[in-house]
Coordinates of C-alpha atoms in Angstrom, one line a residue:
X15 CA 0.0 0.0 0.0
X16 CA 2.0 3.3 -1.2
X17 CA 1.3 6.7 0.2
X18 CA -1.1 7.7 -3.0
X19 CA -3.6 4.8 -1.7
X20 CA -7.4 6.5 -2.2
X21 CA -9.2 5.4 0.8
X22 CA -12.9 5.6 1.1
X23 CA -13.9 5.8 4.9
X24 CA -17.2 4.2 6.3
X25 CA -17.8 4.9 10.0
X26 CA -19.5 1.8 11.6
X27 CA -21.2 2.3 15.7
X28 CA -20.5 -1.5 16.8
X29 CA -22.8 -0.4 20.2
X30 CA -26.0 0.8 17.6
X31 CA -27.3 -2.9 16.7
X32 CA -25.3 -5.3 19.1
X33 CA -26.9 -8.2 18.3
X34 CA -25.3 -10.0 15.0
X35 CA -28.0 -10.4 12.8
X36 CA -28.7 -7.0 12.9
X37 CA -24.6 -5.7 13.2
X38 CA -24.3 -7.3 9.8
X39 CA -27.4 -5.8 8.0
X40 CA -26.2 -2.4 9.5
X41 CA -22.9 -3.4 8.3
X42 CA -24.1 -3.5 4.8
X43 CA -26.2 -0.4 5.2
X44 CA -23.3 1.6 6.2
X45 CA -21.0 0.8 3.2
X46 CA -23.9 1.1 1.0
X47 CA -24.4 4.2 1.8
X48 CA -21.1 5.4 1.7
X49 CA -20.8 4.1 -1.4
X50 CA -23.9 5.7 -3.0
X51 CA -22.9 8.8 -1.4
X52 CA -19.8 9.3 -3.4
X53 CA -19.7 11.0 -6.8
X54 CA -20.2 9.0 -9.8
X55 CA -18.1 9.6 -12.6
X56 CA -18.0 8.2 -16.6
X57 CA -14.8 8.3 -19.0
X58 CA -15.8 10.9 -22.0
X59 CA -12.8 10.5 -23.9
X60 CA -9.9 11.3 -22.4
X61 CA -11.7 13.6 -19.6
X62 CA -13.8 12.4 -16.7
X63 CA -16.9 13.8 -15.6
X64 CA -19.4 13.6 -13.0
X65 CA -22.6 12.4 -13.3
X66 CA -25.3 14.6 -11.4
X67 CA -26.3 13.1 -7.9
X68 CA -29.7 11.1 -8.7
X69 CA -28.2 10.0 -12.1
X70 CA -24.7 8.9 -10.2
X71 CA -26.8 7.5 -8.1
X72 CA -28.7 5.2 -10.7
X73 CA -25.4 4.8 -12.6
X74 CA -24.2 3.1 -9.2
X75 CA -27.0 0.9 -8.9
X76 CA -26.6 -0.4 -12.6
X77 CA -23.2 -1.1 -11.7
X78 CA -23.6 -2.5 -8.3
X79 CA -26.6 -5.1 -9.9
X80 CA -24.7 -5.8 -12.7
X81 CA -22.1 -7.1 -11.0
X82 CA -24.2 -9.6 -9.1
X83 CA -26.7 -10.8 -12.1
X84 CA -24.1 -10.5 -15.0
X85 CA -25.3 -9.8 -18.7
X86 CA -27.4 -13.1 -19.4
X87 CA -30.7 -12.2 -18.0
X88 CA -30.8 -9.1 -19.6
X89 CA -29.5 -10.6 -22.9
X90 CA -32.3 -13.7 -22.5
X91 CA -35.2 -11.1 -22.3
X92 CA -34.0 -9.4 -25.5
X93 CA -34.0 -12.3 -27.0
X94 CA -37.2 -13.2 -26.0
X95 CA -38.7 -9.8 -26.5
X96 CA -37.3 -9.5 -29.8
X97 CA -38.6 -13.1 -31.3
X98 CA -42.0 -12.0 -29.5
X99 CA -42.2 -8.3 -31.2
X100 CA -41.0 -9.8 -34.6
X101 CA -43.4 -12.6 -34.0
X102 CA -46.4 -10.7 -33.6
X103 CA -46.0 -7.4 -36.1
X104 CA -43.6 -8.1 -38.6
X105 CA -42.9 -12.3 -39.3
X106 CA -45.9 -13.7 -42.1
X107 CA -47.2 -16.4 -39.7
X108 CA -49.3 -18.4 -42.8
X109 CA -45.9 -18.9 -44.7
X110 CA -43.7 -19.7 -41.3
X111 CA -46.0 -22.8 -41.1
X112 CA -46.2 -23.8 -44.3
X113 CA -42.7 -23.8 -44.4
X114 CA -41.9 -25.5 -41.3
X115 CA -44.8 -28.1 -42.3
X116 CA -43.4 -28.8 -45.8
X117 CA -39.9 -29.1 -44.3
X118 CA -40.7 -31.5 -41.5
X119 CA -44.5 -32.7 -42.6
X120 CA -47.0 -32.7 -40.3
X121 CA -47.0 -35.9 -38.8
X122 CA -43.1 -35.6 -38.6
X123 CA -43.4 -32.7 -36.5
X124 CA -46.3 -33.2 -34.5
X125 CA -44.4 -36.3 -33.4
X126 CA -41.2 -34.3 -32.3
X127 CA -43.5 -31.7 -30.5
X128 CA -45.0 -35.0 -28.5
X129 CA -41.8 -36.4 -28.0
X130 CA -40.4 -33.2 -26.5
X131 CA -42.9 -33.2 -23.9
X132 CA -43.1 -36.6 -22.9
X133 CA -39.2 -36.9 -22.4
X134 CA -38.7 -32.7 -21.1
X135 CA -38.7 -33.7 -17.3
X136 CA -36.1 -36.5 -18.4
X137 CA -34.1 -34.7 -20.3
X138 CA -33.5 -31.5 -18.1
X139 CA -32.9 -34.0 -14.9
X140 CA -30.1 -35.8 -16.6
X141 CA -28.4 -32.7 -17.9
X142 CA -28.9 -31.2 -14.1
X143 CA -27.6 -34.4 -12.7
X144 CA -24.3 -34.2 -14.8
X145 CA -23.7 -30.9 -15.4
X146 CA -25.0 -29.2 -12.3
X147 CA -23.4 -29.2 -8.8
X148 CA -25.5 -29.4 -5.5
X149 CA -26.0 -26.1 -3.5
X150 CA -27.1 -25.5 0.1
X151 CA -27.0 -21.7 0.3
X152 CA -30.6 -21.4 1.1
X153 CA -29.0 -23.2 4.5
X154 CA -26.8 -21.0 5.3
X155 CA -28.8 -18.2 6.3
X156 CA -28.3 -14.1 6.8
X157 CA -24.6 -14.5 6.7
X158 CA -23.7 -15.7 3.8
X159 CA -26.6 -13.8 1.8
X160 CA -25.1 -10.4 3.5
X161 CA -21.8 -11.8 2.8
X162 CA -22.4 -12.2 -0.9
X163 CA -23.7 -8.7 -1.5
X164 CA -20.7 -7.0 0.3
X165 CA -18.9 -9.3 -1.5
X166 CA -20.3 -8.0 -4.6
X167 CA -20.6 -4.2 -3.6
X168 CA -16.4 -4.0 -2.9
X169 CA -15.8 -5.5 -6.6
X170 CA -17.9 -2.8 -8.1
X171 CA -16.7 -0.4 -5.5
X172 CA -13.5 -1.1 -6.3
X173 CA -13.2 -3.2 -9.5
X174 CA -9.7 -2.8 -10.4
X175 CA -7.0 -3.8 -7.6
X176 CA -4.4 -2.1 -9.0
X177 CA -5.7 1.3 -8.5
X178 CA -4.2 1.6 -4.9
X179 CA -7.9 2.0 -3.5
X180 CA -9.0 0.7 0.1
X181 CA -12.0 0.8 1.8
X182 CA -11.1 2.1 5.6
X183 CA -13.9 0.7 8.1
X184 CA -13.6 2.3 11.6
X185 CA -15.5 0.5 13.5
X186 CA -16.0 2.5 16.8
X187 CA -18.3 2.1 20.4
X188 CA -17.4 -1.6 20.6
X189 CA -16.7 -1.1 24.7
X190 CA -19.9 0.6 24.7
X191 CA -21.6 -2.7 24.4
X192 CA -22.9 -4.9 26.8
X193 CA -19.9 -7.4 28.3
X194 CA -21.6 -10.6 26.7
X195 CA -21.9 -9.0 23.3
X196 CA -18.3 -7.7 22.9
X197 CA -16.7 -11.1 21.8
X198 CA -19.8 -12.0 19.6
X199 CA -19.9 -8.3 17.8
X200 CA -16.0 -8.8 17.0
X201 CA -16.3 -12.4 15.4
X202 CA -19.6 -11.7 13.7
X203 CA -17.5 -8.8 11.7
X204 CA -14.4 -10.7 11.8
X205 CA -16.3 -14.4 9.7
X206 CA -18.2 -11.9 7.1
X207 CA -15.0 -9.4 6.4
X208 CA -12.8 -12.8 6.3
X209 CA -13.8 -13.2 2.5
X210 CA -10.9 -13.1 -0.2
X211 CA -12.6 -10.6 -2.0
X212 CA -13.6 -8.0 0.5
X213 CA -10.2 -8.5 2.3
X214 CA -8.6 -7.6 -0.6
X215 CA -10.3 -4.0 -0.8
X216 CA -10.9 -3.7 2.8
X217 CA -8.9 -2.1 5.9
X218 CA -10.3 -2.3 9.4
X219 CA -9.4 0.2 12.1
X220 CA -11.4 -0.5 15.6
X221 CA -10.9 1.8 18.9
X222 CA -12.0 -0.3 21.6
X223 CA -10.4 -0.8 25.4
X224 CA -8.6 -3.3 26.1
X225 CA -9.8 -3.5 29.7
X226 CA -13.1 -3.7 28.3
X227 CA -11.9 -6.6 25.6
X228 CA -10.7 -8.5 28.7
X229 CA -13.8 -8.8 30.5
X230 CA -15.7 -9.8 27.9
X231 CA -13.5 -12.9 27.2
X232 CA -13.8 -13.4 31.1
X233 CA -17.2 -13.2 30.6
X234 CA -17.6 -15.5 27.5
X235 CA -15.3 -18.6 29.5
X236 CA -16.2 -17.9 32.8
X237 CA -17.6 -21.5 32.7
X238 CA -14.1 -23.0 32.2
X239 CA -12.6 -23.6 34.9
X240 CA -8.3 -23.1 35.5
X241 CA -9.1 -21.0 32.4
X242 CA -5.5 -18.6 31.8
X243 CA -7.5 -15.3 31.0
X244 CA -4.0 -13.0 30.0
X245 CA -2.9 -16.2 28.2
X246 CA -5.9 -16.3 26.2
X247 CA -6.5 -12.9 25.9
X248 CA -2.9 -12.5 23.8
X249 CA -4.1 -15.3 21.7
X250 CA -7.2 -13.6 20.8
X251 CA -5.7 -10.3 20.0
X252 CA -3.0 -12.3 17.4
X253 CA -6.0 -14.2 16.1
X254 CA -8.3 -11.2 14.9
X255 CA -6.0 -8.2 14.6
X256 CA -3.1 -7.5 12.6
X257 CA -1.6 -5.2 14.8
X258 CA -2.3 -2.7 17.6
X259 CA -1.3 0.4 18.7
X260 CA -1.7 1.9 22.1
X261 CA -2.1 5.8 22.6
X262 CA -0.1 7.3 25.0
X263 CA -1.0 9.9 27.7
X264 CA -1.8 13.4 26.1
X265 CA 1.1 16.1 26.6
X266 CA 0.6 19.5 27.9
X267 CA 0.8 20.8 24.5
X268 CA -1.3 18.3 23.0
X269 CA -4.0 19.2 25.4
X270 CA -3.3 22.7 24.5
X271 CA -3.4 22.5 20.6
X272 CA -6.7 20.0 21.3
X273 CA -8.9 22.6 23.2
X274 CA -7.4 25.7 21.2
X275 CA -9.7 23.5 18.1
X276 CA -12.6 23.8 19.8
X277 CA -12.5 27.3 21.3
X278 CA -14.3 29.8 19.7
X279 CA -13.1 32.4 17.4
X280 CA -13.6 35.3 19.7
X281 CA -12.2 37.8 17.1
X282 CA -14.8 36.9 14.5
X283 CA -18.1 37.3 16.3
X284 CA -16.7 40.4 17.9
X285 CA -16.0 42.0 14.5
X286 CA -19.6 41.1 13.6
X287 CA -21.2 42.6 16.8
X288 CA -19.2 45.8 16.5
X289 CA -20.3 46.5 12.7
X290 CA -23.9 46.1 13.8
X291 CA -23.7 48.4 16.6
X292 CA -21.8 50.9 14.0
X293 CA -24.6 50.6 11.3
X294 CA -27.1 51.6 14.0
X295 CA -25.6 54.4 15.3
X296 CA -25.5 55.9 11.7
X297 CA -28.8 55.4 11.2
X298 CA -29.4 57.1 14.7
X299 CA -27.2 60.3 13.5
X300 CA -29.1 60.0 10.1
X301 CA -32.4 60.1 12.0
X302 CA -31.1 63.3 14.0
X303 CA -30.6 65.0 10.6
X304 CA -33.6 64.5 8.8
X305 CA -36.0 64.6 11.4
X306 CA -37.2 67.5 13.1
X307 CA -39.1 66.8 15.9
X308 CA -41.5 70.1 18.4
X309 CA -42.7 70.4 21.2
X310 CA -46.1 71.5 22.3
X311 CA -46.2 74.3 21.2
X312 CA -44.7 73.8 17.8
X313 CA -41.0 75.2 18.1
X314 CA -38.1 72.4 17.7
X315 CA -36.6 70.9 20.7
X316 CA -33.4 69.5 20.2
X317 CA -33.1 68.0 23.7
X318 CA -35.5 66.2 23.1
X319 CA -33.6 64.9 20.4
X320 CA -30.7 64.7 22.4
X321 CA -32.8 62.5 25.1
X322 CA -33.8 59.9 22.1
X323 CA -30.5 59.7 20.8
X324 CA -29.1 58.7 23.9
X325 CA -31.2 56.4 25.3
X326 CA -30.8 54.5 21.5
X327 CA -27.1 54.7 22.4
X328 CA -27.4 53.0 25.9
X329 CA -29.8 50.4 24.4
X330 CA -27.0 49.7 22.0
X331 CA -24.1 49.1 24.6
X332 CA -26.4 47.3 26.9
X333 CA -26.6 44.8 24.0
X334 CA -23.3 44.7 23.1
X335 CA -22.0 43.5 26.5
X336 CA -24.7 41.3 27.1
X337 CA -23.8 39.4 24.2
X338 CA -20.4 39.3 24.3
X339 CA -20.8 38.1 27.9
X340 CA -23.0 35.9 27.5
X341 CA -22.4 34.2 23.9
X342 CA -18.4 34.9 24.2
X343 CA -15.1 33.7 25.9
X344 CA -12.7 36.7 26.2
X345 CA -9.6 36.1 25.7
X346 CA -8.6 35.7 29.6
X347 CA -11.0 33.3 30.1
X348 CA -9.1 30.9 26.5
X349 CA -6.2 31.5 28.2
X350 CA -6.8 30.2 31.8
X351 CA -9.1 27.3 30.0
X352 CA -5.6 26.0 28.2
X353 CA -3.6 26.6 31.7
X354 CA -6.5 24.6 33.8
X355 CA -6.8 21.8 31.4
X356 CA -3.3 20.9 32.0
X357 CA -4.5 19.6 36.1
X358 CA -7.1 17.0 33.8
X359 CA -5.8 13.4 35.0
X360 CA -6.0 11.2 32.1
X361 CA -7.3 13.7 30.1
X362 CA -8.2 12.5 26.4
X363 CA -9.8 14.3 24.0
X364 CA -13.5 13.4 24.7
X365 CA -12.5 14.1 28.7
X366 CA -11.4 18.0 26.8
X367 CA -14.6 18.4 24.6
X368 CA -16.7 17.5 28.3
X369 CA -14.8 19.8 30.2
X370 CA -15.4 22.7 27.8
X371 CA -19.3 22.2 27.8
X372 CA -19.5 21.5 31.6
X373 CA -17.5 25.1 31.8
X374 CA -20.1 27.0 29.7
X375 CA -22.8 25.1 31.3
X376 CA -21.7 25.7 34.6
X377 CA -21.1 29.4 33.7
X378 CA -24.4 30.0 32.2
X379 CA -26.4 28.1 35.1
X380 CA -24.4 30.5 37.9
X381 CA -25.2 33.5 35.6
X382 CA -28.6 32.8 35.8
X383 CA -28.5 32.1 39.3
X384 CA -27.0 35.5 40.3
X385 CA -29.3 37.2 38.4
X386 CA -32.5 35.5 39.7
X387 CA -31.1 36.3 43.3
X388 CA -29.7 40.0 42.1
X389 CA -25.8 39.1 43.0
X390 CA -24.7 39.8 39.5
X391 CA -23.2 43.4 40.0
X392 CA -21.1 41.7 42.8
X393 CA -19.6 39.2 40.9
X394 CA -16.6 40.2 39.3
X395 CA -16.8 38.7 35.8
X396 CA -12.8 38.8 34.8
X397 CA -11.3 37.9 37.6
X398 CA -13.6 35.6 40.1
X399 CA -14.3 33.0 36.9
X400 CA -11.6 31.2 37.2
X401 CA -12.6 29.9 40.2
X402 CA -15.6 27.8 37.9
X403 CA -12.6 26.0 35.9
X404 CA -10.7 25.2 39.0
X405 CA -14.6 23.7 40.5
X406 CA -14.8 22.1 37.1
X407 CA -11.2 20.7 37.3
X408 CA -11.7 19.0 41.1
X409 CA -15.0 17.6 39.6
X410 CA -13.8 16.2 36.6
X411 CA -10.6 14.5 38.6
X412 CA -13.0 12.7 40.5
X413 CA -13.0 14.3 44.0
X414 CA -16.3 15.2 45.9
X415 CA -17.4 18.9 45.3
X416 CA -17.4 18.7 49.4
X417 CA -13.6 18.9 49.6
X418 CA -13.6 21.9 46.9
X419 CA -12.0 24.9 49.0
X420 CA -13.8 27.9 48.0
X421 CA -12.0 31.4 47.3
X422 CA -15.0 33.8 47.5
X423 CA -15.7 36.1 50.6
X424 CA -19.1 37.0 50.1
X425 CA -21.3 34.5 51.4
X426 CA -24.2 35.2 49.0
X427 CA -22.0 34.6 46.4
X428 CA -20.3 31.4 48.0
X429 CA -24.0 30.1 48.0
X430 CA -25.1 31.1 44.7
X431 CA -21.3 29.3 43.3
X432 CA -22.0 25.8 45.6
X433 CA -25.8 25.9 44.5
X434 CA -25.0 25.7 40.3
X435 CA -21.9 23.4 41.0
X436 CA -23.8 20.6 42.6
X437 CA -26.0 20.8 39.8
X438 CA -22.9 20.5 37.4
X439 CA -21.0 17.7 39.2
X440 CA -23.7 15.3 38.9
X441 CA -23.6 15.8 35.0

């Protein structure tokens, strides 16, 4: 496999169906819809072209059922559709006959027609008998009629070997399952994707734990007795995979280049924000131009103006902040996110991605909090939110939110802070 290999990836949720029956129809489902999803394309020439998506689609189809039926029934029914048309609209029935009775006679070829039916049955069971070899597919059930249409989707998928094309299957959630149904799951995929054909276009990358892939062999031969478990377990692991690699522990700067991802673009929305506010307050100075608004009595009063202009103003800054503090991280707040997630024990990325929506969640429910309860001009936004990431990071660590040491003097405050982050740790 050289570095110009075209893979075609098909993402597989082992823990969706977990019985085997059903992991190998959604098996099939999967790739077939990969591969139906991928653009079609026909030689014109020297060039290539795409075919639009419900014709690429149909073009697929042909393909995929011509690979399976081949060209004989469709050649048979021509045949017969062609005999039949010529038969009834162009052949001169009267002199067919005649011809056919003259040639043969009529006693000749009433005989032949009597033979032929008298020794049909005969004839066709010694030509099966001879020529024809027994089958019992209709025995061997789901599997091998799934097995046969993969089989048959990966060489239209990928006719030519030579190409340097690979399906990639990633099958992922397998330690999601239930313990009985790991080891089941993995050989149900393993028997099916064992075919010479698929294997040849296929590649199959699985995430799975090996803690959990332990247990479940545990659990399969628990009835042995004086059973070696890690002995077995290694044997398994030889047996079914090719090779396996084991992730180390994220570095700092890992962790750092993983959460700077998923951080918002503070500068973006900002910009945005800021234009709308500047596009209102032209139309507010426009509006002060054109408009001349009197009093009572008829003369123009420009404080009143003045009064209108202002209060549009404050409208416009009171939505400004709101917004950014609510719908935005400022850039203090990104900073101490990537310094706090560096405390997160055996931090992964999914353990990242969670500690980034319990922060906003947390931070959210407390804002709301302090406002129901009229605490929010005491809080001090910049400063005092760290505190939420460093609740957030003894939560996530495991430790009760009991032991959490709390850095906040005012006791309203403290209560509003250990009211929303007993809601969070149970989360």
């Amino acid at each position: 496999m050289s570095s110009q290999t075209l893979f075609h990836r098909v993402n597989f949720s082992a823990w969706k169906y977990q019985d085997t029956k059903e992991s190998w129809a959604y098996l099939y489902e999967v790739m077939m819809k990969q591969y139906l999803s991928e653009d079609s394309k026909i030689k014109l020439g020297k060039s290539t072209k795409s075919l639009p998506k419900t014709l690429g689609r149909y073009h697929k189809l042909w393909k995929l059922n011509l690979q399976k039926h081949k060209w004989f029934p469709i050649i048979s029914f021509f045949m017969v559709f062609g005999l039949a048309f010529y038969w009834s609209f162009l052949a001169d029935k009267i002199s067919i006959i005649k011809t056919v009775v003259s040639t043969f006679g009529l006693v000749l070829l009433a005989k032949m027609i009597l033979f032929y039916f008298q020794q049909r049955t005969t004839a066709i069971g010694l030509l099966n008998k001879y020529l024809n070899r027994p089958s019992y597919l209709e025995y061997l059930g789901m599997q091998a009629e799934v097995e046969n249409e993969l089989e048959s989707l990966m060489k239209t998928w990928i006719p030519d070997l030579t190409n340097n094309e690979k399906v990639l299957l990633f099958v992922d959630d397998i330690d999601r399952c239930d313990l009985e149904k790991v080891i089941s799951i993995v050989d149900g995929l393993r028997i099916i994707l064992d075919n010479p054909e698929i294997h040849k276009r296929l590649i199959i990358v699985t995430a799975i734990d090996e803690e959990i892939l332990r247990e479940a062999l545990a659990v399969k031969y628990n009835a042995i007795k004086n059973l070696d478990i890690p002995k077995m377990y290694q044997e398994y692991l030889e047996k079914v995979f090719i090779i396996g690699i084991k992730l180390n522990e994220l570095e700092k700067i890992e962790m750092e280049e993983y959460l700077g991802k998923i951080l918002p673009d503070l500068n973006f929305d900002t910009k945005e924000i800021e234009t709308s506010i500047e596009k209102a307050n032209e139309e507010v100075e426009e509006s002060k131009e054109e408009q001349s608004i009197t009093n009572d009595k008829g003369m123009p009063n420009e404080k009143i103006v003045d009064e209108n202009i202002n209060e549009e103003q404050s409208e416009l800054e009171l939505t400004e902040n709101k917004e950014l503090t609510e719908l935005e991280l400022t850039e203090d707040e990104k900073r101490y996110l990537i310094t706090s997630i560096q405390k997160l024990k055996d931090a992964t990325p999914r353990k990242i991605k969670i500690f980034y929506y319990k922060y906003l969640i947390l931070k959210q429910l407390f804002h709301v909090r302090l406002t129901d309860k009229n605490l929010i001009e005491k809080w001090d936004t910049h400063n005092d939110e760290k505190i939420i990431m460093d609740i957030l990071i003894h939560i996530s660590n495991q430790q009760p939110i009991s032991d959490f040491i709390y850095d906040v003097k005012d006791n309203d405050i403290l209560d509003a802070l250990k009211y929303s982050s007993n809601m969070v740790s149970a989360l």
